XYZ file of N, CA, C and O in Angstrom:
368
model
N 0.907 -0.960 0.398
C -0.029 0.236 0.183
C 1.044 0.821 0.006
O 1.183 1.436 1.066
N -0.104 1.374 -1.071
C 1.451 3.646 -0.854
C 1.095 5.098 0.128
O -0.420 4.828 0.394
N 1.570 5.147 0.158
C 0.998 6.157 2.058
C 0.739 7.408 0.862
O 1.046 7.788 -0.645
N -0.009 8.046 1.490
C -0.969 9.232 1.015
C -0.683 10.149 -0.035
O -0.679 11.012 -1.308
N 0.169 11.286 0.735
C 1.353 11.668 0.252
C 2.597 11.429 0.194
O 3.203 10.808 0.929
N 2.953 11.611 -1.006
C 4.192 11.133 -1.795
C 5.447 12.470 -1.341
O 5.161 13.083 -0.968
N 6.769 11.886 -1.140
C 7.696 12.869 -0.929
C 8.195 13.525 -1.953
O 7.811 13.516 -2.899
N 8.524 14.795 -1.640
C 8.477 15.580 -3.143
C 9.867 14.718 -4.128
O 10.789 13.923 -3.678
N 9.351 14.824 -5.332
C 10.888 14.437 -6.375
C 11.455 15.545 -6.274
O 11.468 16.514 -5.676
N 12.773 14.804 -6.711
C 14.163 15.579 -6.798
C 13.681 16.466 -7.598
O 13.799 16.959 -8.716
N 13.822 18.562 -7.289
C 13.820 19.443 -7.927
C 12.148 19.904 -7.807
O 12.235 21.358 -8.134
N 11.283 19.256 -7.035
C 9.901 19.478 -7.275
C 9.893 20.208 -5.647
O 9.961 18.885 -4.398
N 9.602 22.179 -5.423
C 9.172 21.787 -3.810
C 8.398 22.267 -3.870
O 7.131 22.966 -4.684
N 7.312 22.121 -2.349
C 6.409 22.965 -2.664
C 6.757 24.308 -3.221
O 5.400 24.518 -3.198
N 7.730 25.430 -2.459
C 7.858 26.599 -3.290
C 7.635 26.751 -4.744
O 7.009 28.122 -4.733
N 8.426 26.026 -5.025
C 7.986 26.075 -6.897
C 6.602 25.244 -7.434
O 6.157 26.181 -8.176
N 5.709 24.187 -6.780
C 4.440 24.044 -6.703
C 3.383 25.085 -7.347
O 3.217 25.354 -7.125
N 3.944 26.683 -5.283
C 3.168 26.947 -4.840
C 3.334 28.477 -6.111
O 2.180 28.567 -6.509
N 4.635 28.035 -6.896
C 4.922 29.451 -7.889
C 3.844 28.996 -8.841
O 2.978 30.176 -9.331
N 3.865 28.447 -9.285
C 3.280 28.021 -10.302
C 1.817 27.504 -9.948
O 1.587 28.182 -11.269
N 1.800 27.712 -9.092
C 0.231 27.618 -8.806
C -0.357 29.309 -9.280
O -1.371 29.368 -9.788
N 0.418 30.327 -8.192
C -0.125 30.736 -8.963
C -0.389 31.514 -10.282
O -0.588 32.824 -10.204
N 0.618 31.637 -10.441
C 1.509 31.632 -12.001
C -0.228 31.746 -12.899
O -0.623 32.317 -14.156
N -0.082 29.329 -12.477
C -1.185 29.649 -14.182
C -2.528 30.094 -13.522
O -3.746 30.221 -14.236
N -2.900 31.174 -11.854
C -4.001 31.099 -11.918
C -4.204 32.848 -12.650
O -5.242 32.894 -12.798
N -2.744 33.551 -12.154
C -3.037 34.720 -13.036
C -2.984 35.048 -14.232
O -3.550 35.717 -14.881
N -2.226 33.438 -15.154
C -1.865 33.570 -16.593
C -3.718 33.337 -17.228
O -4.773 33.674 -17.947
N -4.567 32.133 -16.244
C -6.166 31.719 -16.397
C -6.747 33.566 -16.056
O -7.585 33.242 -17.629
N -6.623 34.008 -14.794
C -7.620 35.253 -15.369
C -6.780 36.115 -16.219
O -7.837 36.924 -16.679
N -5.970 36.989 -16.492
C -5.571 37.673 -17.324
C -5.864 36.815 -18.346
O -5.556 37.777 -19.320
N -6.114 35.646 -19.028
C -5.527 35.323 -20.109
C -6.945 35.971 -21.567
O -6.870 35.906 -22.515
N -8.018 36.230 -21.128
C -9.499 37.120 -21.668
C -8.333 38.694 -22.628
O -9.252 38.067 -23.070
N -7.610 39.038 -21.082
C -7.409 40.429 -21.563
C -6.836 40.538 -23.119
O -6.265 40.733 -23.806
N -5.749 39.242 -22.453
C -3.549 38.714 -23.288
C -4.613 38.010 -24.716
O -4.156 38.776 -25.324
N -5.799 37.343 -25.146
C -6.029 37.018 -25.928
C -7.136 37.761 -26.688
O -7.248 37.649 -28.097
N -7.934 38.701 -25.906
C -8.272 39.976 -27.064
C -7.371 40.724 -26.344
O -8.459 42.202 -27.439
N -6.773 41.140 -27.109
C -5.533 42.232 -27.134
C -6.128 43.188 -28.860
O -6.303 44.164 -28.132
N -6.519 43.008 -29.742
C -7.284 43.876 -30.608
C -7.952 44.251 -30.663
O -8.608 45.476 -31.273
N -9.349 43.467 -29.367
C -10.588 43.842 -29.614
C -10.572 44.677 -28.404
O -12.069 45.218 -28.168
N -10.346 44.453 -27.285
C -9.723 45.416 -26.344
C -11.385 44.438 -25.140
O -11.620 45.633 -24.353
N -11.036 42.861 -25.395
C -11.775 42.413 -24.757
C -13.799 42.695 -24.634
O -14.962 42.133 -24.034
N -14.414 44.128 -25.005
C -15.477 44.202 -24.907
C -16.214 44.359 -26.214
O -17.358 45.284 -26.242
N -15.705 44.033 -27.326
C -15.898 43.814 -28.182
C -17.763 42.613 -28.462
O -17.114 41.731 -27.838
N -18.517 42.863 -29.540
C -19.477 42.337 -29.741
C -19.397 40.648 -30.979
O -17.708 40.728 -31.024
N -19.296 39.276 -30.584
C -19.812 37.925 -31.463
C -19.894 38.748 -32.421
O -20.914 38.834 -33.492
N -18.911 38.447 -33.227
C -19.132 38.093 -34.701
C -19.644 36.820 -35.691
O -20.108 36.031 -34.855
N -19.158 37.022 -36.841
C -19.599 35.804 -38.075
C -18.847 34.409 -36.992
O -17.948 34.453 -36.564
N -19.553 33.669 -36.874
C -19.323 32.304 -36.123
C -19.262 32.005 -34.717
O -18.316 30.795 -34.644
N -19.134 32.921 -34.231
C -19.284 33.411 -32.829
C -18.098 33.637 -32.929
O -17.418 34.038 -31.286
N -17.349 34.257 -33.206
C -15.588 34.690 -32.977
C -15.907 36.169 -32.200
O -16.527 36.791 -33.066
N -15.076 36.327 -31.257
C -15.294 38.031 -30.959
C -15.169 39.157 -32.186
O -13.671 38.143 -33.006
N -15.588 39.734 -32.445
C -15.287 40.665 -33.068
C -14.044 41.462 -33.577
O -14.621 42.387 -31.926
N -13.314 42.754 -33.873
C -11.946 42.824 -33.051
C -12.609 44.020 -33.466
O -13.344 44.524 -34.701
N -11.628 45.855 -32.896
C -11.562 47.032 -33.227
C -11.634 47.107 -34.314
O -11.743 48.427 -34.855
N -10.611 46.405 -35.397
C -10.759 46.614 -36.858
C -11.704 45.554 -37.757
O -10.976 45.703 -38.673
N -12.639 45.231 -37.006
C -13.501 44.762 -38.063
C -14.223 44.945 -38.729
O -15.013 45.346 -39.701
N -13.995 46.441 -38.333
C -15.510 47.313 -39.330
C -14.581 48.455 -40.003
O -14.995 49.508 -41.058
N -13.155 48.115 -40.758
C -12.029 48.824 -40.960
C -13.506 48.955 -42.575
O -12.923 49.748 -43.292
N -13.509 47.487 -43.116
C -14.023 47.680 -44.847
C -13.779 46.542 -45.222
O -12.149 46.068 -45.036
N -14.049 46.628 -47.003
C -13.312 45.235 -47.511
C -11.907 45.621 -48.241
O -11.381 46.413 -48.256
N -10.767 45.102 -48.213
C -9.647 44.054 -48.020
C -9.563 44.791 -49.673
O -10.216 44.373 -50.948
N -9.055 45.203 -49.997
C -8.288 46.199 -51.591
C -7.541 45.033 -52.227
O -7.192 44.247 -52.048
N -6.955 45.039 -53.438
C -6.257 44.471 -54.396
C -4.488 44.892 -53.575
O -4.313 45.684 -53.153
N -4.416 43.962 -53.710
C -2.562 43.661 -53.963
C -2.091 44.806 -54.079
O -1.922 44.718 -55.506
N -1.359 45.522 -52.490
C -0.477 46.603 -53.919
C 1.384 46.134 -54.196
O 1.601 44.777 -54.387
N 2.153 47.020 -54.535
C 3.060 46.506 -54.646
C 3.777 45.769 -54.105
O 4.893 44.867 -54.527
N 3.370 45.747 -53.045
C 4.611 45.062 -52.498
C 3.942 43.089 -51.383
O 4.649 42.767 -50.214
N 2.753 43.193 -52.615
C 1.888 42.246 -51.827
C 0.995 42.191 -50.944
O 0.397 41.028 -50.623
N 0.658 43.088 -50.206
C -0.354 43.829 -49.045
C -1.453 44.099 -48.882
O -1.304 44.877 -49.663
N -2.860 42.802 -49.201
C -3.853 44.004 -49.414
C -4.284 44.474 -48.266
O -3.419 44.283 -46.993
N -4.776 46.186 -48.440
C -5.445 46.225 -47.098
C -6.917 47.654 -47.976
O -6.511 47.900 -49.162
N -7.353 47.741 -46.633
C -8.517 48.977 -46.527
C -8.508 49.890 -47.789
O -6.790 50.755 -47.227
N -9.281 50.339 -48.306
C -8.911 51.451 -48.853
C -9.030 53.296 -48.294
O -8.989 52.940 -47.404
N -7.956 53.423 -48.341
C -7.167 54.487 -47.487
C -6.354 54.183 -46.926
O -5.331 55.135 -45.974
N -5.389 52.756 -46.888
C -4.657 52.806 -45.586
C -3.122 52.605 -47.301
O -3.547 52.202 -48.079
N -2.146 52.799 -46.835
C -0.420 52.247 -47.493
C -0.369 51.488 -46.472
O 0.310 51.212 -45.472
N 0.911 51.122 -47.191
C 1.929 50.478 -46.829
C 3.343 50.492 -46.988
O 3.516 51.432 -48.158
N 4.323 50.341 -46.631
C 5.667 50.521 -46.604
C 6.251 49.590 -45.887
O 5.912 49.662 -44.855
N 8.440 49.548 -46.354
C 8.904 48.772 -45.319
C 9.744 49.655 -44.534
O 10.011 50.882 -44.824
N 9.698 49.281 -43.095
C 10.435 50.098 -42.082
C 11.719 49.363 -41.847
O 12.316 49.963 -41.484
N 11.555 47.812 -42.133
C 12.848 46.752 -41.512
C 12.834 45.657 -42.562
O 11.783 45.906 -42.774
N 13.968 45.588 -42.724
C 14.319 44.282 -43.881
C 15.003 43.576 -42.612
O 16.782 43.997 -41.871
N 14.971 42.171 -42.323
C 15.390 41.375 -41.721
C 17.420 41.004 -41.948
O 17.763 41.088 -43.311
N 17.971 41.081 -41.090
C 19.146 40.893 -41.508
C 20.156 42.179 -42.079
O 21.254 42.162 -43.135
N 19.607 43.269 -41.986
C 19.574 44.177 -43.559
C 19.995 45.264 -42.520
O 19.089 45.812 -41.617
N 21.136 46.516 -41.988
C 21.857 46.749 -41.334
C 20.234 48.602 -42.020
O 20.593 49.121 -42.883
N 19.979 49.252 -41.157
C 19.162 50.285 -41.796
C 20.095 51.170 -41.453
O 20.967 51.224 -41.426
N 19.210 51.960 -42.453
C 19.870 53.210 -43.127
C 19.269 54.532 -42.473
O 17.829 54.362 -42.612
N 20.203 55.613 -42.510
C 19.398 57.121 -42.275
C 18.505 57.602 -43.330
O 18.328 57.100 -44.350
N 17.587 57.965 -42.670
C 16.249 58.903 -44.052
C 16.912 60.472 -43.593
O 16.883 60.847 -42.059
N 15.892 60.889 -43.988
C 15.812 62.438 -44.318
C 14.836 63.049 -43.427
O 14.740 64.105 -43.631
N 13.382 61.871 -43.084
C 12.323 62.115 -42.560
C 12.339 62.133 -41.201
O 12.704 62.234 -40.053
C-alpha cells in the first residue's frame, strides 16, 4: 500500500509548486484580456461566434499593392525594416 502523501520529487519543492500554481491562476484570469488584445475584450460577437475586434469595421480589403499586401481603401503600406540588413538613415 502506498502512502497518500508522496515525498517531493527531486527538484520539485512546495515553493516551486505554489509559484507555478499562482502563475497559472494569474494567466487564467488575465488570459481573456491578453487573448483579445486587439478587440479590447468588450467587442460584440462576430461571424461564427468569434469575437469581432476593433478593426472588424474597417472594410473590405483592396487588391494587393506593390508589396503584395491587401489593405482597405485609404490605407497604405511601406517597408520599415528588412531582416539581416543594417538600417539606413532617412531624411524624414
